[in-house]
Tab-separated table of N, CA and C in Angstrom:
chain	number	residue	atom	x	y	z
A	278	UNK	N	39.880	2.981	-4.894
A	278	UNK	CA	38.503	3.371	-5.081
A	278	UNK	C	37.930	3.788	-3.721
A	279	UNK	N	37.218	4.878	-3.700
A	279	UNK	CA	36.673	5.381	-2.451
A	279	UNK	C	35.332	4.712	-2.134
A	280	UNK	N	34.928	4.857	-0.899
A	280	UNK	CA	33.632	4.313	-0.465
A	280	UNK	C	32.502	4.967	-1.249
A	281	UNK	N	32.624	6.258	-1.482
A	281	UNK	CA	31.574	6.979	-2.219
A	281	UNK	C	31.423	6.394	-3.621
A	282	UNK	N	32.542	6.105	-4.271
A	282	UNK	CA	32.500	5.535	-5.615
A	282	UNK	C	31.863	4.149	-5.596
A	283	UNK	N	32.186	3.361	-4.584
A	283	UNK	CA	31.583	2.035	-4.465
A	283	UNK	C	30.072	2.115	-4.293
A	284	UNK	N	29.613	3.046	-3.477
A	284	UNK	CA	28.167	3.225	-3.280
A	284	UNK	C	27.489	3.656	-4.573
A	285	UNK	N	28.142	4.537	-5.318
A	285	UNK	CA	27.564	4.988	-6.591
A	285	UNK	C	27.462	3.824	-7.569
A	286	UNK	N	28.497	2.994	-7.647
A	286	UNK	CA	28.463	1.842	-8.544
A	286	UNK	C	27.376	0.854	-8.132
A	287	UNK	N	27.246	0.656	-6.843
A	287	UNK	CA	26.194	-0.217	-6.342
A	287	UNK	C	24.815	0.321	-6.710
A	288	UNK	N	24.610	1.611	-6.510
A	288	UNK	CA	23.319	2.231	-6.832
A	288	UNK	C	23.027	2.130	-8.323
A	289	UNK	N	24.018	2.377	-9.148
A	289	UNK	CA	23.833	2.282	-10.601
A	289	UNK	C	23.514	0.842	-10.990
A	290	UNK	N	24.178	-0.110	-10.334
A	290	UNK	CA	23.930	-1.521	-10.622
A	290	UNK	C	22.532	-1.958	-10.250
A	291	UNK	N	21.980	-1.375	-9.209
A	291	UNK	CA	20.638	-1.747	-8.772
A	291	UNK	C	19.561	-1.148	-9.654
A	292	UNK	N	19.790	0.052	-10.161
A	292	UNK	CA	18.800	0.709	-11.013
A	292	UNK	C	18.664	-0.087	-12.299
A	293	UNK	N	17.457	-0.379	-12.654
A	293	UNK	CA	17.231	-1.130	-13.867
A	293	UNK	C	17.218	-2.635	-13.643
A	294	UNK	N	17.382	-3.079	-12.418
A	294	UNK	CA	17.338	-4.514	-12.146
A	294	UNK	C	15.953	-5.070	-12.422
A	295	UNK	N	14.956	-4.283	-12.201
A	295	UNK	CA	13.571	-4.688	-12.442
A	295	UNK	C	12.992	-3.778	-13.514
A	296	UNK	N	12.086	-4.313	-14.277
A	296	UNK	CA	11.403	-3.491	-15.259
A	296	UNK	C	9.939	-3.399	-14.878
A	297	UNK	N	9.354	-2.275	-15.182
A	297	UNK	CA	7.933	-2.082	-14.900
A	297	UNK	C	7.115	-2.790	-15.961
A	298	UNK	N	5.910	-3.189	-15.626
A	298	UNK	CA	5.090	-3.919	-16.593
A	298	UNK	C	4.647	-3.023	-17.750
A	299	UNK	N	4.490	-3.626	-18.891
A	299	UNK	CA	3.957	-2.934	-20.056
A	299	UNK	C	2.443	-2.873	-19.922
A	300	UNK	N	1.784	-2.033	-20.713
A	300	UNK	CA	0.310	-2.023	-20.669
A	300	UNK	C	-0.301	-3.400	-20.940
A	301	UNK	N	0.328	-4.188	-21.792
A	301	UNK	CA	-0.155	-5.545	-22.058
A	301	UNK	C	-0.006	-6.414	-20.819
A	302	UNK	N	1.141	-6.289	-20.125
A	302	UNK	CA	1.340	-7.035	-18.883
A	302	UNK	C	0.253	-6.693	-17.864
A	303	UNK	N	-0.041	-5.403	-17.743
A	303	UNK	CA	-1.047	-4.939	-16.784
A	303	UNK	C	-2.423	-5.496	-17.139
A	304	UNK	N	-2.756	-5.490	-18.427
A	304	UNK	CA	-4.061	-6.003	-18.856
A	304	UNK	C	-4.197	-7.507	-18.636
A	305	UNK	N	-3.102	-8.250	-18.805
A	305	UNK	CA	-3.154	-9.706	-18.741
A	305	UNK	C	-2.757	-10.285	-17.381
A	306	UNK	N	-2.434	-9.441	-16.429
A	306	UNK	CA	-1.963	-9.911	-15.122
A	306	UNK	C	-3.076	-10.583	-14.330
A	307	UNK	N	-2.666	-11.449	-13.426
A	307	UNK	CA	-3.595	-12.096	-12.503
A	307	UNK	C	-3.676	-11.244	-11.236
A	308	UNK	N	-4.811	-10.618	-11.004
A	308	UNK	CA	-5.004	-9.746	-9.853
A	308	UNK	C	-5.596	-10.494	-8.655
A	309	UNK	N	-5.890	-11.768	-8.843
A	309	UNK	CA	-6.520	-12.528	-7.783
A	309	UNK	C	-8.025	-12.323	-7.800
A	310	UNK	N	-8.670	-12.946	-6.860
A	310	UNK	CA	-10.129	-12.850	-6.752
A	310	UNK	C	-10.536	-11.485	-6.202
A	311	UNK	N	-11.663	-10.968	-6.718
A	311	UNK	CA	-12.187	-9.702	-6.208
A	311	UNK	C	-12.562	-9.880	-4.731
A	312	UNK	N	-12.092	-8.963	-3.868
A	312	UNK	CA	-12.367	-9.095	-2.428
A	312	UNK	C	-13.751	-8.573	-2.043
A	313	UNK	N	-14.759	-9.401	-2.230
A	313	UNK	CA	-16.131	-8.989	-1.917
A	313	UNK	C	-16.278	-8.608	-0.448
A	314	UNK	N	-15.502	-9.235	0.421
A	314	UNK	CA	-15.555	-8.948	1.857
A	314	UNK	C	-14.419	-8.002	2.274
A	315	UNK	N	-14.131	-7.025	1.412
A	315	UNK	CA	-12.987	-6.129	1.618
A	315	UNK	C	-13.042	-5.362	2.939
A	316	UNK	N	-14.235	-4.985	3.397
A	316	UNK	CA	-14.315	-4.254	4.666
A	316	UNK	C	-13.837	-5.128	5.829
A	317	UNK	N	-14.218	-6.383	5.822
A	317	UNK	CA	-13.772	-7.306	6.870
A	317	UNK	C	-12.266	-7.549	6.775
A	318	UNK	N	-11.745	-7.647	5.560
A	318	UNK	CA	-10.296	-7.840	5.364
A	318	UNK	C	-9.533	-6.642	5.908
A	319	UNK	N	-10.009	-5.437	5.598
A	319	UNK	CA	-9.359	-4.203	6.062
A	319	UNK	C	-9.356	-4.143	7.591
A	320	UNK	N	-10.512	-4.365	8.181
A	320	UNK	CA	-10.609	-4.268	9.644
A	320	UNK	C	-9.795	-5.357	10.336
A	321	UNK	N	-9.751	-6.538	9.768
A	321	UNK	CA	-8.937	-7.611	10.324
A	321	UNK	C	-7.449	-7.262	10.238
A	322	UNK	N	-7.047	-6.665	9.121
A	322	UNK	CA	-5.650	-6.263	8.955
A	322	UNK	C	-5.245	-5.248	10.028
A	323	UNK	N	-6.040	-4.207	10.186
A	323	UNK	CA	-5.709	-3.188	11.186
A	323	UNK	C	-5.810	-3.737	12.607
A	324	UNK	N	-6.737	-4.658	12.837
A	324	UNK	CA	-6.853	-5.276	14.154
A	324	UNK	C	-5.549	-5.982	14.538
A	325	UNK	N	-4.873	-6.543	13.543
A	325	UNK	CA	-3.619	-7.251	13.817
A	325	UNK	C	-2.421	-6.314	13.889
A	326	UNK	N	-2.541	-5.096	13.397
A	326	UNK	CA	-1.401	-4.176	13.333
A	326	UNK	C	-1.427	-3.065	14.378
A	327	UNK	N	-2.602	-2.658	14.819
A	327	UNK	CA	-2.714	-1.522	15.734
A	327	UNK	C	-2.548	-1.953	17.188
A	328	UNK	N	-1.977	-1.063	17.994
A	328	UNK	CA	-1.824	-1.375	19.420
A	328	UNK	C	-3.166	-1.299	20.154
A	329	UNK	N	-4.089	-0.477	19.661
A	329	UNK	CA	-5.432	-0.383	20.257
A	329	UNK	C	-6.468	-0.442	19.122
A	330	UNK	N	-6.652	-1.623	18.538
A	330	UNK	CA	-7.511	-1.721	17.358
A	330	UNK	C	-8.973	-1.372	17.601
A	331	UNK	N	-9.448	-1.542	18.825
A	331	UNK	CA	-10.854	-1.245	19.111
A	331	UNK	C	-11.156	0.255	19.071
A	332	UNK	N	-10.119	1.074	19.128
A	332	UNK	CA	-10.338	2.518	19.109
A	332	UNK	C	-10.290	3.104	17.692
A	333	UNK	N	-10.015	2.283	16.692
A	333	UNK	CA	-9.921	2.778	15.315
A	333	UNK	C	-11.265	3.351	14.866
A	334	UNK	N	-11.211	4.526	14.283
A	334	UNK	CA	-12.409	5.186	13.748
A	334	UNK	C	-12.264	5.251	12.232
A	335	UNK	N	-13.122	4.524	11.531
A	335	UNK	CA	-13.074	4.476	10.076
A	335	UNK	C	-13.993	5.545	9.505
A	336	UNK	N	-13.430	6.405	8.677
A	336	UNK	CA	-14.241	7.416	8.005
A	336	UNK	C	-14.686	6.899	6.639
A	337	UNK	N	-13.786	6.180	5.959
A	337	UNK	CA	-14.087	5.683	4.617
A	337	UNK	C	-13.272	4.433	4.337
A	338	UNK	N	-13.922	3.425	3.800
A	338	UNK	CA	-13.253	2.257	3.230
A	338	UNK	C	-13.774	2.189	1.793
A	339	UNK	N	-12.932	2.598	0.851
A	339	UNK	CA	-13.351	2.741	-0.545
A	339	UNK	C	-13.519	1.380	-1.221
A	340	UNK	N	-14.297	1.370	-2.278
A	340	UNK	CA	-14.510	0.174	-3.081
A	340	UNK	C	-13.190	-0.241	-3.739
A	341	UNK	N	-12.872	-1.534	-3.739
A	341	UNK	CA	-11.614	-2.003	-4.338
A	341	UNK	C	-11.536	-1.713	-5.831
A	342	UNK	N	-10.344	-1.326	-6.250
A	342	UNK	CA	-10.059	-1.075	-7.660
A	342	UNK	C	-8.872	-1.938	-8.072
A	343	UNK	N	-8.958	-2.560	-9.230
A	343	UNK	CA	-7.831	-3.338	-9.740
A	343	UNK	C	-6.618	-2.419	-9.863
A	344	UNK	N	-5.479	-2.853	-9.336
A	344	UNK	CA	-4.320	-1.957	-9.263
A	344	UNK	C	-3.038	-2.773	-9.205
A	345	UNK	N	-1.944	-2.171	-9.644
A	345	UNK	CA	-0.630	-2.786	-9.488
A	345	UNK	C	0.313	-1.773	-8.857
A	346	UNK	N	1.244	-2.285	-8.090
A	346	UNK	CA	2.283	-1.462	-7.468
A	346	UNK	C	3.639	-2.057	-7.823
A	347	UNK	N	4.569	-1.193	-8.099
A	347	UNK	CA	5.920	-1.653	-8.387
A	347	UNK	C	6.834	-0.476	-8.634
A	348	UNK	N	8.107	-0.759	-8.670
A	348	UNK	CA	9.125	0.222	-9.027
A	348	UNK	C	10.332	-0.536	-9.546
A	349	UNK	N	11.353	0.184	-9.955
A	349	UNK	CA	12.515	-0.451	-10.560
A	349	UNK	C	13.363	-1.239	-9.556
A	350	UNK	N	13.163	-1.038	-8.270
A	350	UNK	CA	13.972	-1.706	-7.256
A	350	UNK	C	13.267	-2.858	-6.569
A	351	UNK	N	11.975	-2.996	-6.794
A	351	UNK	CA	11.176	-3.975	-6.075
A	351	UNK	C	10.388	-4.800	-7.086
A	352	UNK	N	9.722	-5.822	-6.620
A	352	UNK	CA	8.851	-6.608	-7.483
A	352	UNK	C	7.609	-5.813	-7.842
A	353	UNK	N	6.821	-6.371	-8.743
A	353	UNK	CA	5.529	-5.795	-9.112
A	353	UNK	C	4.457	-6.628	-8.427
A	354	UNK	N	3.490	-5.942	-7.824
A	354	UNK	CA	2.417	-6.588	-7.077
A	354	UNK	C	1.084	-6.235	-7.722
A	355	UNK	N	0.272	-7.249	-7.971
A	355	UNK	CA	-1.037	-7.059	-8.564
A	355	UNK	C	-2.106	-7.445	-7.545
A	356	UNK	N	-3.162	-6.665	-7.498
A	356	UNK	CA	-4.256	-6.959	-6.591
A	356	UNK	C	-5.336	-5.905	-6.712
A	357	UNK	N	-6.043	-5.689	-5.621
A	357	UNK	CA	-7.123	-4.701	-5.569
A	357	UNK	C	-6.788	-3.674	-4.503
A	358	UNK	N	-6.725	-2.416	-4.909
A	358	UNK	CA	-6.394	-1.327	-4.001
A	358	UNK	C	-7.652	-0.841	-3.289
A	359	UNK	N	-7.549	-0.786	-1.965
A	359	UNK	CA	-8.617	-0.234	-1.140
A	359	UNK	C	-8.016	0.939	-0.371
A	360	UNK	N	-8.558	2.132	-0.579
A	360	UNK	CA	-8.109	3.306	0.161
A	360	UNK	C	-8.941	3.406	1.444
A	361	UNK	N	-8.249	3.560	2.560
A	361	UNK	CA	-8.885	3.524	3.872
A	361	UNK	C	-8.533	4.802	4.633
A	362	UNK	N	-9.536	5.550	5.036
A	362	UNK	CA	-9.316	6.733	5.855
A	362	UNK	C	-9.748	6.390	7.272
A	363	UNK	N	-8.793	6.497	8.201
A	363	UNK	CA	-9.085	6.149	9.580
A	363	UNK	C	-8.274	7.005	10.540
A	364	UNK	N	-8.757	7.024	11.763
A	364	UNK	CA	-8.097	7.744	12.846
A	364	UNK	C	-7.753	6.703	13.903
A	365	UNK	N	-6.498	6.691	14.316
A	365	UNK	CA	-6.045	5.725	15.315
A	365	UNK	C	-5.365	6.456	16.465
A	366	UNK	N	-5.227	5.749	17.563
A	366	UNK	CA	-4.586	6.357	18.729
A	366	UNK	C	-3.072	6.171	18.676
A	367	UNK	N	-2.358	7.170	19.222
A	367	UNK	CA	-0.912	7.061	19.355
A	367	UNK	C	-0.586	6.327	20.652
A	368	UNK	N	0.689	6.193	20.959
A	368	UNK	CA	1.102	5.451	22.154
A	368	UNK	C	0.687	6.122	23.464
A	369	UNK	N	0.351	7.414	23.397
A	369	UNK	CA	-0.075	8.136	24.591
A	369	UNK	C	-1.592	8.092	24.786
A	370	UNK	N	-2.291	7.456	23.854
A	370	UNK	CA	-3.735	7.303	23.984
A	370	UNK	C	-4.553	8.379	23.312
A	371	UNK	N	-3.901	9.352	22.665
A	371	UNK	CA	-4.629	10.403	21.958
A	371	UNK	C	-4.779	10.062	20.485
A	372	UNK	N	-5.835	10.543	19.874
A	372	UNK	CA	-6.031	10.304	18.447
A	372	UNK	C	-5.035	11.117	17.633
A	373	UNK	N	-4.520	10.503	16.561
A	373	UNK	CA	-3.494	11.131	15.713
A	373	UNK	C	-4.098	12.029	14.639
A	374	UNK	N	-5.344	11.835	14.322
A	374	UNK	CA	-5.960	12.548	13.212
A	374	UNK	C	-6.142	11.585	12.040
A	375	UNK	N	-7.113	11.894	11.206
A	375	UNK	CA	-7.413	11.000	10.086
A	375	UNK	C	-6.283	10.998	9.070
A	376	UNK	N	-5.964	9.795	8.588
A	376	UNK	CA	-5.023	9.654	7.487
A	376	UNK	C	-5.578	8.600	6.551
A	377	UNK	N	-5.186	8.685	5.293
A	377	UNK	CA	-5.672	7.751	4.288
A	377	UNK	C	-4.526	6.861	3.838
A	378	UNK	N	-4.699	5.571	4.041
A	378	UNK	CA	-3.722	4.561	3.635
A	378	UNK	C	-4.260	3.812	2.425
A	379	UNK	N	-3.359	3.136	1.749
A	379	UNK	CA	-3.738	2.227	0.678
A	379	UNK	C	-3.399	0.809	1.083
A	380	UNK	N	-4.325	-0.098	0.879
A	380	UNK	CA	-4.072	-1.513	1.129
A	380	UNK	C	-4.288	-2.264	-0.174
A	381	UNK	N	-3.266	-2.990	-0.604
A	381	UNK	CA	-3.384	-3.807	-1.800
A	381	UNK	C	-3.739	-5.225	-1.352
A	382	UNK	N	-4.919	-5.676	-1.788
A	382	UNK	CA	-5.449	-6.974	-1.371
A	382	UNK	C	-5.378	-7.941	-2.555
A	383	UNK	N	-4.908	-9.138	-2.265
A	383	UNK	CA	-4.873	-10.198	-3.286
A	383	UNK	C	-5.309	-11.499	-2.626
A	384	UNK	N	-6.338	-12.095	-3.194
A	384	UNK	CA	-6.872	-13.374	-2.701
A	384	UNK	C	-7.134	-13.356	-1.197
A	385	UNK	N	-7.732	-12.260	-0.724
A	385	UNK	CA	-8.151	-12.170	0.669
A	385	UNK	C	-7.104	-11.718	1.656
A	386	UNK	N	-5.882	-11.443	1.184
A	386	UNK	CA	-4.803	-11.005	2.069
A	386	UNK	C	-4.286	-9.636	1.664
A	387	UNK	N	-3.908	-8.835	2.659
A	387	UNK	CA	-3.252	-7.557	2.377
A	387	UNK	C	-1.793	-7.874	2.062
A	388	UNK	N	-1.373	-7.561	0.830
A	388	UNK	CA	-0.002	-7.866	0.428
A	388	UNK	C	0.898	-6.635	0.465
A	389	UNK	N	0.305	-5.446	0.461
A	389	UNK	CA	1.074	-4.208	0.588
A	389	UNK	C	0.249	-3.177	1.342
A	390	UNK	N	0.897	-2.507	2.285
A	390	UNK	CA	0.295	-1.405	3.032
A	390	UNK	C	1.047	-0.150	2.613
A	391	UNK	N	0.343	0.778	2.010
A	391	UNK	CA	0.940	2.028	1.551
A	391	UNK	C	0.503	3.119	2.516
A	392	UNK	N	1.384	3.412	3.470
A	392	UNK	CA	1.064	4.383	4.511
A	392	UNK	C	0.868	5.768	3.921
A	393	UNK	N	-0.182	6.419	4.357
A	393	UNK	CA	-0.582	7.750	3.914
A	393	UNK	C	-0.786	7.827	2.400
A	394	UNK	N	-1.021	6.688	1.774
A	394	UNK	CA	-1.405	6.647	0.361
A	394	UNK	C	-0.363	7.125	-0.621
A	395	UNK	N	0.900	7.141	-0.247
A	395	UNK	CA	1.955	7.622	-1.137
A	395	UNK	C	2.934	6.490	-1.434
A	396	UNK	N	3.016	6.094	-2.706
A	396	UNK	CA	3.913	5.037	-3.152
A	396	UNK	C	5.049	5.651	-3.940
A	397	UNK	N	6.208	5.739	-3.315
A	397	UNK	CA	7.424	6.303	-3.933
A	397	UNK	C	7.144	7.695	-4.522
A	398	UNK	N	6.416	8.521	-3.770
A	398	UNK	CA	6.140	9.891	-4.180
A	398	UNK	C	4.887	10.051	-5.025
A	399	UNK	N	4.246	8.964	-5.402
A	399	UNK	CA	3.013	9.024	-6.184
A	399	UNK	C	1.823	8.821	-5.261
A	400	UNK	N	0.900	9.780	-5.267
A	400	UNK	CA	-0.308	9.670	-4.443
A	400	UNK	C	-1.265	8.678	-5.089
A	401	UNK	N	-1.501	7.568	-4.410
A	401	UNK	CA	-2.434	6.569	-4.941
A	401	UNK	C	-3.766	6.615	-4.215
A	402	UNK	N	-3.778	7.216	-3.045
A	402	UNK	CA	-5.011	7.405	-2.271
A	402	UNK	C	-5.027	8.829	-1.748
A	403	UNK	N	-6.150	9.468	-1.892
A	403	UNK	CA	-6.275	10.826	-1.355
A	403	UNK	C	-7.361	10.837	-0.290
A	404	UNK	N	-7.217	11.749	0.634
A	404	UNK	CA	-8.192	11.877	1.711
A	404	UNK	C	-9.527	12.350	1.131
A	405	UNK	N	-10.625	11.863	1.669
A	405	UNK	CA	-11.933	12.322	1.190
A	405	UNK	C	-12.156	13.784	1.551
A	406	UNK	N	-12.949	14.436	0.734
A	406	UNK	CA	-13.277	15.849	0.999
A	406	UNK	C	-14.147	15.925	2.248
A	407	UNK	N	-13.869	16.928	3.045
A	407	UNK	CA	-14.645	17.085	4.280
A	407	UNK	C	-15.582	18.251	4.190
């Protein structure tokens, strides 16, 4: 058996390991407490992740929406999605330009960061109109 065949068998074995939630699962899921202080949670999250957090320029921090994220290869995560449009500095000290990320918040914690708002090719956050 070749290495290529082994990789294909492994990939086939992994597909279908997880199932996506049914509409009933989504309706009955525990999303955690609504993050009333979502702006503070967002800013605290970026403060801990950015190399120069004081330079972050927030254009929009959207109102949280009940949301779930998952795929066939990973677990399913339930929480509140907050789309955040911000501009941050790169390692050279220049601004990179505004980008919109998705943060999934559950019980006051960011449990998933979806960079540039794209989850496995699906746009979950779009940049605000300028």
